[in-house]
mmCIF file of C-alpha atoms in Angstrom:
data_model
loop_
_atom_site.group_PDB
_atom_site.id
_atom_site.type_symbol
_atom_site.label_atom_id
_atom_site.label_comp_id
_atom_site.label_asym_id
_atom_site.label_seq_id
_atom_site.Cartn_x
_atom_site.Cartn_y
_atom_site.Cartn_z
ATOM 1 C CA MET A 6 21.270 16.001 -12.104
ATOM 2 C CA GLU A 7 17.590 16.579 -12.809
ATOM 3 C CA THR A 8 14.834 14.992 -10.746
ATOM 4 C CA TRP A 9 11.681 13.634 -12.345
ATOM 5 C CA LEU A 10 8.642 15.003 -10.458
ATOM 6 C CA LEU A 11 5.284 13.225 -10.687
ATOM 7 C CA GLY A 12 2.493 15.131 -8.970
ATOM 8 C CA GLN A 13 -1.233 14.663 -8.562
ATOM 9 C CA ASP A 14 -2.004 15.820 -12.111
ATOM 10 C CA ASP A 15 0.412 13.241 -13.519
ATOM 11 C CA VAL A 16 -0.883 10.280 -11.512
ATOM 12 C CA GLY A 17 -4.444 11.387 -12.248
ATOM 13 C CA ARG A 18 -3.696 11.341 -15.971
ATOM 14 C CA VAL A 19 -2.175 7.865 -15.674
ATOM 15 C CA LEU A 20 -5.482 6.658 -14.210
ATOM 16 C CA ARG A 21 -7.611 8.432 -16.807
ATOM 17 C CA VAL A 22 -5.617 7.365 -19.857
ATOM 18 C CA LEU A 23 -4.691 3.795 -18.930
ATOM 19 C CA GLY A 24 -7.761 3.095 -16.799
ATOM 20 C CA ARG A 25 -8.045 2.045 -13.171
ATOM 21 C CA ASP A 26 -8.208 -1.653 -13.948
ATOM 22 C CA THR A 27 -5.053 -1.582 -16.078
ATOM 23 C CA VAL A 28 -3.069 0.288 -13.426
ATOM 24 C CA MET A 29 -4.254 -1.993 -10.614
ATOM 25 C CA ARG A 30 -3.533 -5.139 -12.616
ATOM 26 C CA ARG A 31 -0.033 -3.911 -13.441
ATOM 27 C CA VAL A 32 0.672 -3.332 -9.752
ATOM 28 C CA ILE A 33 -0.770 -6.738 -8.797
ATOM 29 C CA ASP A 34 1.262 -8.576 -11.432
ATOM 30 C CA ALA A 35 4.484 -6.718 -10.623
ATOM 31 C CA LEU A 36 4.029 -7.231 -6.884
ATOM 32 C CA ARG A 37 3.308 -10.957 -7.283
ATOM 33 C CA ALA A 38 6.501 -11.358 -9.321
ATOM 34 C CA ALA A 39 8.609 -9.334 -6.867
ATOM 35 C CA LEU A 40 7.288 -11.268 -3.861
ATOM 36 C CA ALA A 41 8.100 -14.552 -5.622
ATOM 37 C CA ASP A 42 11.655 -13.287 -6.185
ATOM 38 C CA LEU A 43 11.847 -12.319 -2.518
ATOM 39 C CA GLY A 44 10.665 -15.780 -1.509
ATOM 40 C CA ARG A 45 13.315 -17.395 -3.726
ATOM 41 C CA GLY A 46 16.063 -15.197 -2.300
ATOM 42 C CA VAL A 47 16.560 -13.257 -5.551
ATOM 43 C CA LEU A 48 15.583 -9.968 -3.881
ATOM 44 C CA ALA A 49 16.733 -8.746 -0.480
ATOM 45 C CA PRO A 50 14.062 -7.998 2.143
ATOM 46 C CA SER A 51 13.143 -4.457 3.140
ATOM 47 C CA PRO A 52 14.150 -3.254 6.597
ATOM 48 C CA PRO A 53 11.236 -2.522 8.927
ATOM 49 C CA ARG A 54 9.869 0.998 8.803
ATOM 50 C CA THR A 55 10.757 3.518 11.455
ATOM 51 C CA GLY A 56 9.330 6.838 12.538
ATOM 52 C CA PHE A 57 7.493 8.835 15.155
ATOM 53 C CA THR A 58 4.177 8.509 16.964
ATOM 54 C CA ARG A 59 2.140 11.602 17.830
ATOM 55 C CA GLY A 60 -0.066 11.584 20.882
ATOM 56 C CA GLY A 61 -2.264 14.250 22.395
ATOM 57 C CA ALA A 62 -5.034 16.093 20.620
ATOM 58 C CA VAL A 63 -3.821 15.231 17.090
ATOM 59 C CA PRO A 64 -2.707 11.577 17.199
ATOM 60 C CA GLY A 65 -0.923 9.950 14.310
ATOM 61 C CA VAL A 66 2.204 8.360 12.942
ATOM 62 C CA ILE A 67 4.927 9.680 10.627
ATOM 63 C CA GLU A 68 7.123 6.948 9.160
ATOM 64 C CA VAL A 69 10.022 6.349 6.784
ATOM 65 C CA MET A 70 10.053 3.175 4.685
ATOM 66 C CA PRO A 71 13.200 2.305 2.667
ATOM 67 C CA HIS A 72 13.935 -0.466 0.182
ATOM 68 C CA ARG A 73 17.152 -1.055 -1.750
ATOM 69 C CA GLN A 74 17.594 -3.079 -4.915
ATOM 70 C CA PRO A 75 21.403 -3.156 -5.314
ATOM 71 C CA GLY A 76 22.677 -1.692 -8.557
ATOM 72 C CA ARG A 77 19.207 -0.500 -9.529
ATOM 73 C CA GLY A 78 17.885 1.976 -7.013
ATOM 74 C CA VAL A 79 16.718 2.857 -3.534
ATOM 75 C CA THR A 80 13.095 3.765 -2.808
ATOM 76 C CA VAL A 81 12.209 5.767 0.294
ATOM 77 C CA LYS A 82 8.625 6.539 1.214
ATOM 78 C CA THR A 83 7.777 9.137 3.812
ATOM 79 C CA VAL A 84 4.217 8.543 4.952
ATOM 80 C CA ALA A 85 1.948 10.089 7.577
ATOM 81 C CA TYR A 86 -1.081 8.413 9.117
ATOM 82 C CA SER A 87 -3.393 11.004 10.684
ATOM 83 C CA PRO A 88 -6.826 9.540 11.490
ATOM 84 C CA ARG A 89 -8.419 12.941 12.160
ATOM 85 C CA ASN A 90 -7.294 14.545 8.895
ATOM 86 C CA ALA A 91 -10.604 14.237 7.059
ATOM 87 C CA ARG A 92 -12.649 16.016 9.718
ATOM 88 C CA ARG A 93 -10.018 18.492 10.925
ATOM 89 C CA ALA A 94 -8.411 19.532 7.645
ATOM 90 C CA GLY A 95 -10.306 17.964 4.755
ATOM 91 C CA LEU A 96 -7.234 15.876 3.909
ATOM 92 C CA PRO A 97 -6.700 12.151 3.298
ATOM 93 C CA THR A 98 -5.910 10.038 6.356
ATOM 94 C CA ILE A 99 -2.723 8.859 4.648
ATOM 95 C CA LEU A 100 -0.388 11.390 3.028
ATOM 96 C CA GLY A 101 3.028 10.633 1.618
ATOM 97 C CA THR A 102 5.690 11.015 -1.033
ATOM 98 C CA VAL A 103 7.969 8.412 -2.588
ATOM 99 C CA ALA A 104 11.553 9.076 -3.689
ATOM 100 C CA ARG A 105 13.810 7.020 -5.957
ATOM 101 C CA LEU A 106 17.568 7.409 -5.497
ATOM 102 C CA ASP A 107 20.302 6.197 -7.787
ATOM 103 C CA ASP A 108 22.008 3.315 -5.979
ATOM 104 C CA ASP A 109 25.517 4.269 -7.143
ATOM 105 C CA THR A 110 25.526 8.043 -6.656
ATOM 106 C CA GLY A 111 22.619 8.812 -4.302
ATOM 107 C CA HIS A 112 21.167 11.222 -6.879
ATOM 108 C CA LEU A 113 17.437 11.870 -6.446
ATOM 109 C CA VAL A 114 16.126 10.352 -9.673
ATOM 110 C CA ALA A 115 12.394 10.750 -9.077
ATOM 111 C CA LEU A 116 9.931 12.115 -6.542
ATOM 112 C CA ALA A 117 6.280 11.102 -6.734
ATOM 113 C CA ASP A 118 2.950 11.340 -4.963
ATOM 114 C CA GLY A 119 2.579 8.590 -2.380
ATOM 115 C CA VAL A 120 -1.147 8.904 -1.601
ATOM 116 C CA LEU A 121 -2.494 7.025 -4.617
ATOM 117 C CA LEU A 122 0.569 4.775 -4.687
ATOM 118 C CA THR A 123 -0.018 3.620 -1.095
ATOM 119 C CA ALA A 124 -3.686 2.890 -1.717
ATOM 120 C CA LEU A 125 -2.901 0.977 -4.920
ATOM 121 C CA ARG A 126 -0.141 -1.189 -3.487
ATOM 122 C CA THR A 127 -2.167 -1.987 -0.357
ATOM 123 C CA GLY A 128 -5.087 -3.157 -2.469
ATOM 124 C CA ALA A 129 -2.703 -5.063 -4.722
ATOM 125 C CA ALA A 130 -1.079 -6.857 -1.758
ATOM 126 C CA SER A 131 -4.496 -8.032 -0.539
ATOM 127 C CA ALA A 132 -5.306 -9.153 -4.085
ATOM 128 C CA VAL A 133 -2.125 -11.252 -4.268
ATOM 129 C CA ALA A 134 -2.816 -12.849 -0.866
ATOM 130 C CA THR A 135 -6.481 -13.420 -1.704
ATOM 131 C CA SER A 136 -5.663 -15.086 -5.024
ATOM 132 C CA LEU A 137 -3.605 -17.635 -3.074
ATOM 133 C CA LEU A 138 -5.707 -18.132 0.068
ATOM 134 C CA ALA A 139 -9.371 -17.441 -0.694
ATOM 135 C CA HIS A 140 -11.875 -20.091 -1.721
ATOM 136 C CA PRO A 141 -11.926 -20.302 -5.544
ATOM 137 C CA GLY A 142 -15.691 -19.755 -5.603
ATOM 138 C CA ALA A 143 -15.690 -16.644 -3.403
ATOM 139 C CA THR A 144 -18.256 -14.071 -4.558
ATOM 140 C CA THR A 145 -19.086 -11.985 -1.437
ATOM 141 C CA LEU A 146 -16.688 -9.393 -0.054
ATOM 142 C CA GLY A 147 -17.071 -8.037 3.459
ATOM 143 C CA LEU A 148 -15.571 -4.668 4.355
ATOM 144 C CA VAL A 149 -15.210 -3.417 7.918
ATOM 145 C CA GLY A 150 -14.094 0.167 7.482
ATOM 146 C CA ALA A 151 -15.388 2.165 4.506
ATOM 147 C CA GLY A 152 -12.720 4.837 4.109
ATOM 148 C CA ALA A 153 -10.307 5.416 1.240
ATOM 149 C CA GLN A 154 -8.529 2.074 1.669
ATOM 150 C CA ALA A 155 -11.821 0.214 1.228
ATOM 151 C CA VAL A 156 -12.032 1.451 -2.371
ATOM 152 C CA THR A 157 -8.733 -0.075 -3.469
ATOM 153 C CA GLN A 158 -9.333 -3.210 -1.382
ATOM 154 C CA ALA A 159 -12.544 -3.829 -3.312
ATOM 155 C CA HIS A 160 -10.903 -2.866 -6.602
ATOM 156 C CA GLY A 161 -7.883 -5.111 -6.080
ATOM 157 C CA LEU A 162 -9.972 -8.114 -5.057
ATOM 158 C CA ALA A 163 -12.316 -7.628 -8.020
ATOM 159 C CA GLN A 164 -9.311 -8.304 -10.270
ATOM 160 C CA VAL A 165 -8.712 -11.767 -8.793
ATOM 161 C CA LEU A 166 -12.206 -12.932 -7.752
ATOM 162 C CA ASP A 167 -15.589 -13.112 -9.464
ATOM 163 C CA LEU A 168 -17.166 -10.786 -6.924
ATOM 164 C CA ARG A 169 -20.921 -10.229 -6.997
ATOM 165 C CA ARG A 170 -21.768 -8.580 -3.679
ATOM 166 C CA VAL A 171 -20.232 -6.348 -0.997
ATOM 167 C CA LEU A 172 -21.341 -6.136 2.642
ATOM 168 C CA VAL A 173 -19.952 -3.038 4.351
ATOM 169 C CA SER A 174 -19.850 -1.754 7.921
ATOM 170 C CA ASP A 175 -18.351 1.411 9.357
ATOM 171 C CA THR A 176 -18.689 3.268 12.647
ATOM 172 C CA ASP A 177 -19.522 6.340 10.539
ATOM 173 C CA PRO A 178 -22.870 5.647 8.816
ATOM 174 C CA ALA A 179 -22.121 8.249 6.127
ATOM 175 C CA HIS A 180 -18.900 6.474 5.159
ATOM 176 C CA ALA A 181 -20.700 3.140 4.906
ATOM 177 C CA ALA A 182 -23.573 4.618 2.893
ATOM 178 C CA GLY A 183 -21.207 6.454 0.547
ATOM 179 C CA LEU A 184 -19.098 3.448 -0.423
ATOM 180 C CA ALA A 185 -21.551 2.249 -3.077
ATOM 181 C CA ALA A 186 -21.017 5.438 -5.087
ATOM 182 C CA ARG A 187 -17.237 5.303 -4.693
ATOM 183 C CA ILE A 188 -16.997 1.745 -6.029
ATOM 184 C CA ALA A 189 -19.864 1.983 -8.537
ATOM 185 C CA PHE A 190 -17.300 1.449 -11.326
ATOM 186 C CA LEU A 191 -17.012 -2.179 -10.181
ATOM 187 C CA GLY A 192 -20.679 -2.926 -10.858
ATOM 188 C CA LEU A 193 -21.225 -4.767 -7.564
ATOM 189 C CA ASP A 194 -24.273 -5.030 -5.318
ATOM 190 C CA VAL A 195 -23.270 -3.056 -2.199
ATOM 191 C CA ARG A 196 -25.235 -3.282 1.044
ATOM 192 C CA VAL A 197 -24.643 -1.750 4.480
ATOM 193 C CA ALA A 198 -24.740 -4.353 7.259
ATOM 194 C CA ALA A 199 -23.876 -4.809 10.925
ATOM 195 C CA PRO A 200 -20.367 -6.124 11.659
ATOM 196 C CA ALA A 201 -21.661 -9.552 12.735
ATOM 197 C CA GLU A 202 -23.655 -9.842 9.492
ATOM 198 C CA VAL A 203 -20.587 -8.869 7.449
ATOM 199 C CA LEU A 204 -18.566 -11.581 9.188
ATOM 200 C CA ALA A 205 -21.266 -14.225 8.736
ATOM 201 C CA GLY A 206 -21.922 -13.505 5.050
ATOM 202 C CA ALA A 207 -18.454 -12.864 3.627
ATOM 203 C CA ASP A 208 -16.271 -15.263 1.656
ATOM 204 C CA VAL A 209 -13.460 -12.712 1.952
ATOM 205 C CA LEU A 210 -13.337 -10.016 4.633
ATOM 206 C CA CYS A 211 -11.113 -6.928 4.595
ATOM 207 C CA THR A 212 -10.634 -4.807 7.696
ATOM 208 C CA ALA A 213 -9.247 -1.348 6.944
ATOM 209 C CA THR A 214 -10.044 0.857 9.908
ATOM 210 C CA SER A 215 -8.523 3.754 11.823
ATOM 211 C CA VAL A 216 -9.209 2.297 15.274
ATOM 212 C CA GLU A 217 -6.922 3.677 17.985
ATOM 213 C CA PRO A 218 -4.469 1.397 19.847
ATOM 214 C CA GLY A 219 -6.236 -0.726 22.431
ATOM 215 C CA ARG A 220 -9.711 -0.068 20.949
ATOM 216 C CA GLY A 221 -10.064 -3.262 18.873
ATOM 217 C CA PRO A 222 -11.413 -5.642 17.803
ATOM 218 C CA VAL A 223 -13.535 -3.934 15.172
ATOM 219 C CA PHE A 224 -16.053 -6.779 15.044
ATOM 220 C CA PRO A 225 -17.006 -9.510 17.531
ATOM 221 C CA ASP A 226 -16.044 -13.114 16.942
ATOM 222 C CA GLY A 227 -18.982 -15.171 15.785
ATOM 223 C CA PRO A 228 -20.328 -17.447 13.059
ATOM 224 C CA HIS A 229 -18.586 -17.257 9.689
ATOM 225 C CA ARG A 230 -18.126 -19.351 6.586
ATOM 226 C CA GLU A 231 -15.743 -22.253 7.019
ATOM 227 C CA HIS A 232 -13.601 -21.028 4.130
ATOM 228 C CA LEU A 233 -13.432 -17.358 5.227
ATOM 229 C CA HIS A 234 -10.278 -15.481 4.226
ATOM 230 C CA VAL A 235 -9.467 -12.223 6.058
ATOM 231 C CA ASN A 236 -7.174 -9.419 4.890
ATOM 232 C CA ALA A 237 -6.303 -7.431 8.037
ATOM 233 C CA VAL A 238 -5.014 -4.144 6.648
ATOM 234 C CA GLY A 239 -5.453 -1.459 9.292
ATOM 235 C CA ALA A 240 -2.976 -2.336 12.074
ATOM 236 C CA ASP A 241 0.112 -0.143 11.666
ATOM 237 C CA GLU A 242 1.408 0.645 15.163
ATOM 238 C CA PRO A 243 1.939 -1.209 18.448
ATOM 239 C CA GLY A 244 -1.311 -1.854 20.300
ATOM 240 C CA LYS A 245 -3.498 -1.287 17.243
ATOM 241 C CA THR A 246 -5.358 -4.451 16.206
ATOM 242 C CA GLU A 247 -8.581 -5.179 14.357
ATOM 243 C CA LEU A 248 -9.371 -8.904 14.666
ATOM 244 C CA PRO A 249 -10.715 -10.873 17.636
ATOM 245 C CA LEU A 250 -7.812 -12.854 19.088
ATOM 246 C CA SER A 251 -9.951 -16.003 19.212
ATOM 247 C CA LEU A 252 -10.514 -15.820 15.438
ATOM 248 C CA LEU A 253 -6.865 -15.060 14.774
ATOM 249 C CA ARG A 254 -5.756 -18.119 16.754
ATOM 250 C CA ARG A 255 -8.169 -20.403 14.857
ATOM 251 C CA ALA A 256 -6.776 -19.277 11.510
ATOM 252 C CA ARG A 257 -3.738 -20.076 9.431
ATOM 253 C CA VAL A 258 -1.921 -16.729 9.492
ATOM 254 C CA CYS A 259 0.224 -15.407 6.650
ATOM 255 C CA VAL A 260 2.238 -12.199 7.201
ATOM 256 C CA ASP A 261 3.784 -9.777 4.729
ATOM 257 C CA HIS A 262 6.813 -8.679 6.799
ATOM 258 C CA PRO A 263 7.481 -10.893 9.853
ATOM 259 C CA GLU A 264 9.387 -8.304 11.891
ATOM 260 C CA GLN A 265 6.771 -5.607 11.342
ATOM 261 C CA ALA A 266 3.829 -7.962 11.823
ATOM 262 C CA HIS A 267 5.060 -9.094 15.243
ATOM 263 C CA ALA A 268 5.743 -5.490 16.285
ATOM 264 C CA GLU A 269 2.629 -3.711 15.019
ATOM 265 C CA GLY A 270 0.394 -6.048 13.040
ATOM 266 C CA GLU A 271 -2.238 -8.518 14.144
ATOM 267 C CA SER A 272 0.601 -10.940 14.892
ATOM 268 C CA GLN A 273 1.921 -8.787 17.746
ATOM 269 C CA ARG A 274 -0.430 -10.920 19.869
ATOM 270 C CA LEU A 275 0.920 -14.229 18.534
ATOM 271 C CA ALA A 276 4.053 -16.204 19.247
ATOM 272 C CA PRO A 277 6.323 -16.716 16.195
ATOM 273 C CA GLY A 278 5.256 -20.358 16.018
ATOM 274 C CA GLU A 279 1.613 -19.341 15.601
ATOM 275 C CA VAL A 280 2.325 -17.689 12.245
ATOM 276 C CA ALA A 281 2.087 -20.228 9.451
ATOM 277 C CA THR A 282 4.020 -18.569 6.627
ATOM 278 C CA THR A 283 4.866 -15.375 4.738
ATOM 279 C CA LEU A 284 3.327 -14.036 1.544
ATOM 280 C CA ASP A 285 6.619 -14.134 -0.347
ATOM 281 C CA ARG A 286 7.032 -17.847 0.390
ATOM 282 C CA LEU A 287 3.539 -18.556 -0.928
ATOM 283 C CA CYS A 288 4.217 -16.508 -4.070
ATOM 284 C CA ALA A 289 7.408 -18.503 -4.622
ATOM 285 C CA ASP A 290 5.517 -21.795 -4.092
ATOM 286 C CA PRO A 291 1.776 -21.258 -4.754
ATOM 287 C CA ALA A 292 1.015 -24.975 -4.431
ATOM 288 C CA ALA A 293 1.792 -24.729 -0.702
ATOM 289 C CA ALA A 294 -1.436 -22.761 -0.189
ATOM 290 C CA GLU A 295 -3.777 -25.107 -2.046
ATOM 291 C CA GLY A 296 -4.756 -27.048 1.055
ATOM 292 C CA TRP A 297 -5.604 -23.863 2.970
ATOM 293 C CA ARG A 298 -8.275 -22.459 0.664
ATOM 294 C CA HIS A 299 -11.166 -24.348 2.262
ATOM 295 C CA GLY A 300 -10.408 -23.238 5.818
ATOM 296 C CA LEU A 301 -10.029 -20.021 7.818
ATOM 297 C CA THR A 302 -7.030 -17.905 6.762
ATOM 298 C CA VAL A 303 -5.736 -14.438 7.680
ATOM 299 C CA PHE A 304 -3.347 -12.209 5.749
ATOM 300 C CA ASP A 305 -1.675 -9.894 8.283
ATOM 301 C CA SER A 306 -0.877 -6.911 6.044
ATOM 302 C CA THR A 307 1.324 -4.233 7.620
ATOM 303 C CA GLY A 308 2.586 -2.837 4.312
ATOM 304 C CA PHE A 309 6.318 -2.763 3.621
ATOM 305 C CA ALA A 310 8.718 -0.867 1.414
ATOM 306 C CA LEU A 311 9.168 -3.474 -1.332
ATOM 307 C CA GLU A 312 5.505 -2.846 -2.190
ATOM 308 C CA ASP A 313 6.213 0.882 -2.571
ATOM 309 C CA HIS A 314 9.330 0.141 -4.647
ATOM 310 C CA VAL A 315 7.300 -2.026 -7.034
ATOM 311 C CA ALA A 316 4.372 0.411 -7.249
ATOM 312 C CA LEU A 317 6.763 3.263 -8.026
ATOM 313 C CA ASP A 318 8.297 1.168 -10.820
ATOM 314 C CA VAL A 319 4.824 0.733 -12.310
ATOM 315 C CA LEU A 320 3.985 4.427 -11.946
ATOM 316 C CA LEU A 321 7.280 5.595 -13.491
ATOM 317 C CA ALA A 322 6.903 3.197 -16.418
ATOM 318 C CA ALA A 323 3.364 4.464 -17.046
ATOM 319 C CA ALA A 324 4.461 8.095 -16.807
ATOM 320 C CA GLU A 325 7.276 7.454 -19.283
ATOM 321 C CA GLU A 326 4.840 5.700 -21.622
ATOM 322 C CA LEU A 327 2.562 8.750 -21.546
ATOM 323 C CA GLY A 328 5.270 11.429 -21.457
ATOM 324 C CA LEU A 329 4.264 12.779 -18.051
ATOM 325 C CA GLY A 330 6.132 14.548 -15.275
ATOM 326 C CA THR A 331 8.463 17.503 -14.911
ATOM 327 C CA LYS A 332 12.259 17.496 -14.729
ATOM 328 C CA VAL A 333 13.672 19.861 -12.098
ATOM 329 C CA ALA A 334 17.223 20.462 -10.862
ATOM 330 C CA ILE A 335 16.743 20.125 -7.104
ATOM 331 C CA GLU A 336 20.141 19.036 -5.832
ATOM 332 C CA HIS A 337 22.908 21.610 -5.632
ATOM 333 C CA LEU A 338 25.652 20.951 -8.195
ATOM 334 C CA PRO A 339 28.463 23.515 -7.723
ATOM 335 C CA GLU A 340 30.812 24.371 -10.558
ATOM 336 C CA ASP A 341 33.630 23.031 -8.378
ATOM 337 C CA VAL A 342 32.464 19.913 -6.520
ATOM 338 C CA LEU A 343 35.046 20.645 -3.816
ATOM 339 C CA ASP A 344 33.598 24.103 -3.186
ATOM 340 C CA PRO A 345 29.928 24.222 -2.121
ATOM 341 C CA TYR A 346 29.914 28.022 -2.607
ATOM 342 C CA ALA A 347 30.822 27.773 -6.309
ATOM 343 C CA THR A 348 27.171 28.174 -7.271
ATOM 344 C CA ARG A 349 25.584 28.453 -10.670
ATOM 345 C CA ARG A 350 23.072 31.168 -11.535
ATOM 346 C CA ALA A 351 20.195 30.636 -13.967
ATOM 347 C CA THR A 352 19.481 33.369 -16.494
ATOM 348 C CA THR A 353 16.835 33.683 -19.184
ATOM 349 C CA ASP A 354 17.741 34.915 -22.653
ATOM 350 C CA HIS A 355 15.458 36.933 -24.939
ATOM 351 C CA TYR A 356 14.070 33.691 -26.413
ATOM 352 C CA GLY A 357 12.872 32.635 -22.965
ATOM 353 C CA GLN A 358 15.410 29.797 -22.666
ATOM 354 C CA SER A 359 17.010 29.205 -19.286
ATOM 355 C CA THR A 360 20.772 28.850 -19.163
ATOM 356 C CA VAL A 361 23.244 28.443 -16.307
ATOM 357 C CA VAL A 362 26.245 30.701 -15.748
ATOM 358 C CA ASP A 363 28.963 30.560 -13.146
ATOM 359 C CA GLU A 364 28.871 32.999 -10.264
#
């Protein structure tokens, strides 16, 4: 009845020991395989996320995202999106934790940080979509939005493309200027540019912004490369969109989770018939995307719980490989399971070893 806890020190050590590239590649490979299984009907889909929206002076969203793999486990992520965190509290915009439950008993098997996990799996999802939809010769990445998500977007795409250059735009000049240092480990030429210049020069464009509902698009429609592929990452609540509708309607659109995408992604502005396919179908049949790679494509990424389930698998396997984490008895296990008051009391002997006695 112990729970395996993986905190910030543990996930930080995973990154330092295995390396960022190794961790990202493991998530990309595992996610590609899981999405292919989903597309073939081997895995069951995740239900759409649910939660609460905060208005007023401190806007944001708090959501719960569950995924069940029968006989193996249930993953539940609790995640908060608070766009004013960085300036108000010095905290990441996205905070969260991820729990793994035993599918047979409901026992809390593991509890892990969800901040790094969310950034990794979001970058990995864009990498999977980009590997299928982007022009094979793509070398220039455009980023609209230079916050934390931009780092893992660039990192994920660098694993599947021969990137040479990054054009970045952000409404906060300091964020745009600071991105070069944050992704220096990729060895890319990074240049700050106006949104229209980013659109015109990119082979692949990622939008990862914290625009408020009704305030999009985050760049104007205009000239772009014929083979442009867009990963639209930032939309995560009704009314919040990033792309010009005219561009979206010209593109072949691929969604990650159809129900979520039509409720709170870019596709909330499209009829079901205007969405071409889903990412899991393309992973199950990659040849279906071959004819799309020379035209305009959009990956409508809302982020769904299967991605968290897969990323947690990768993180737990890495932690086990490195002997990381702490085991803690969190759930109450009475001496008599029919009597919740039949508690156990921990004592410490003179050797410093903890034991449990009945009360």
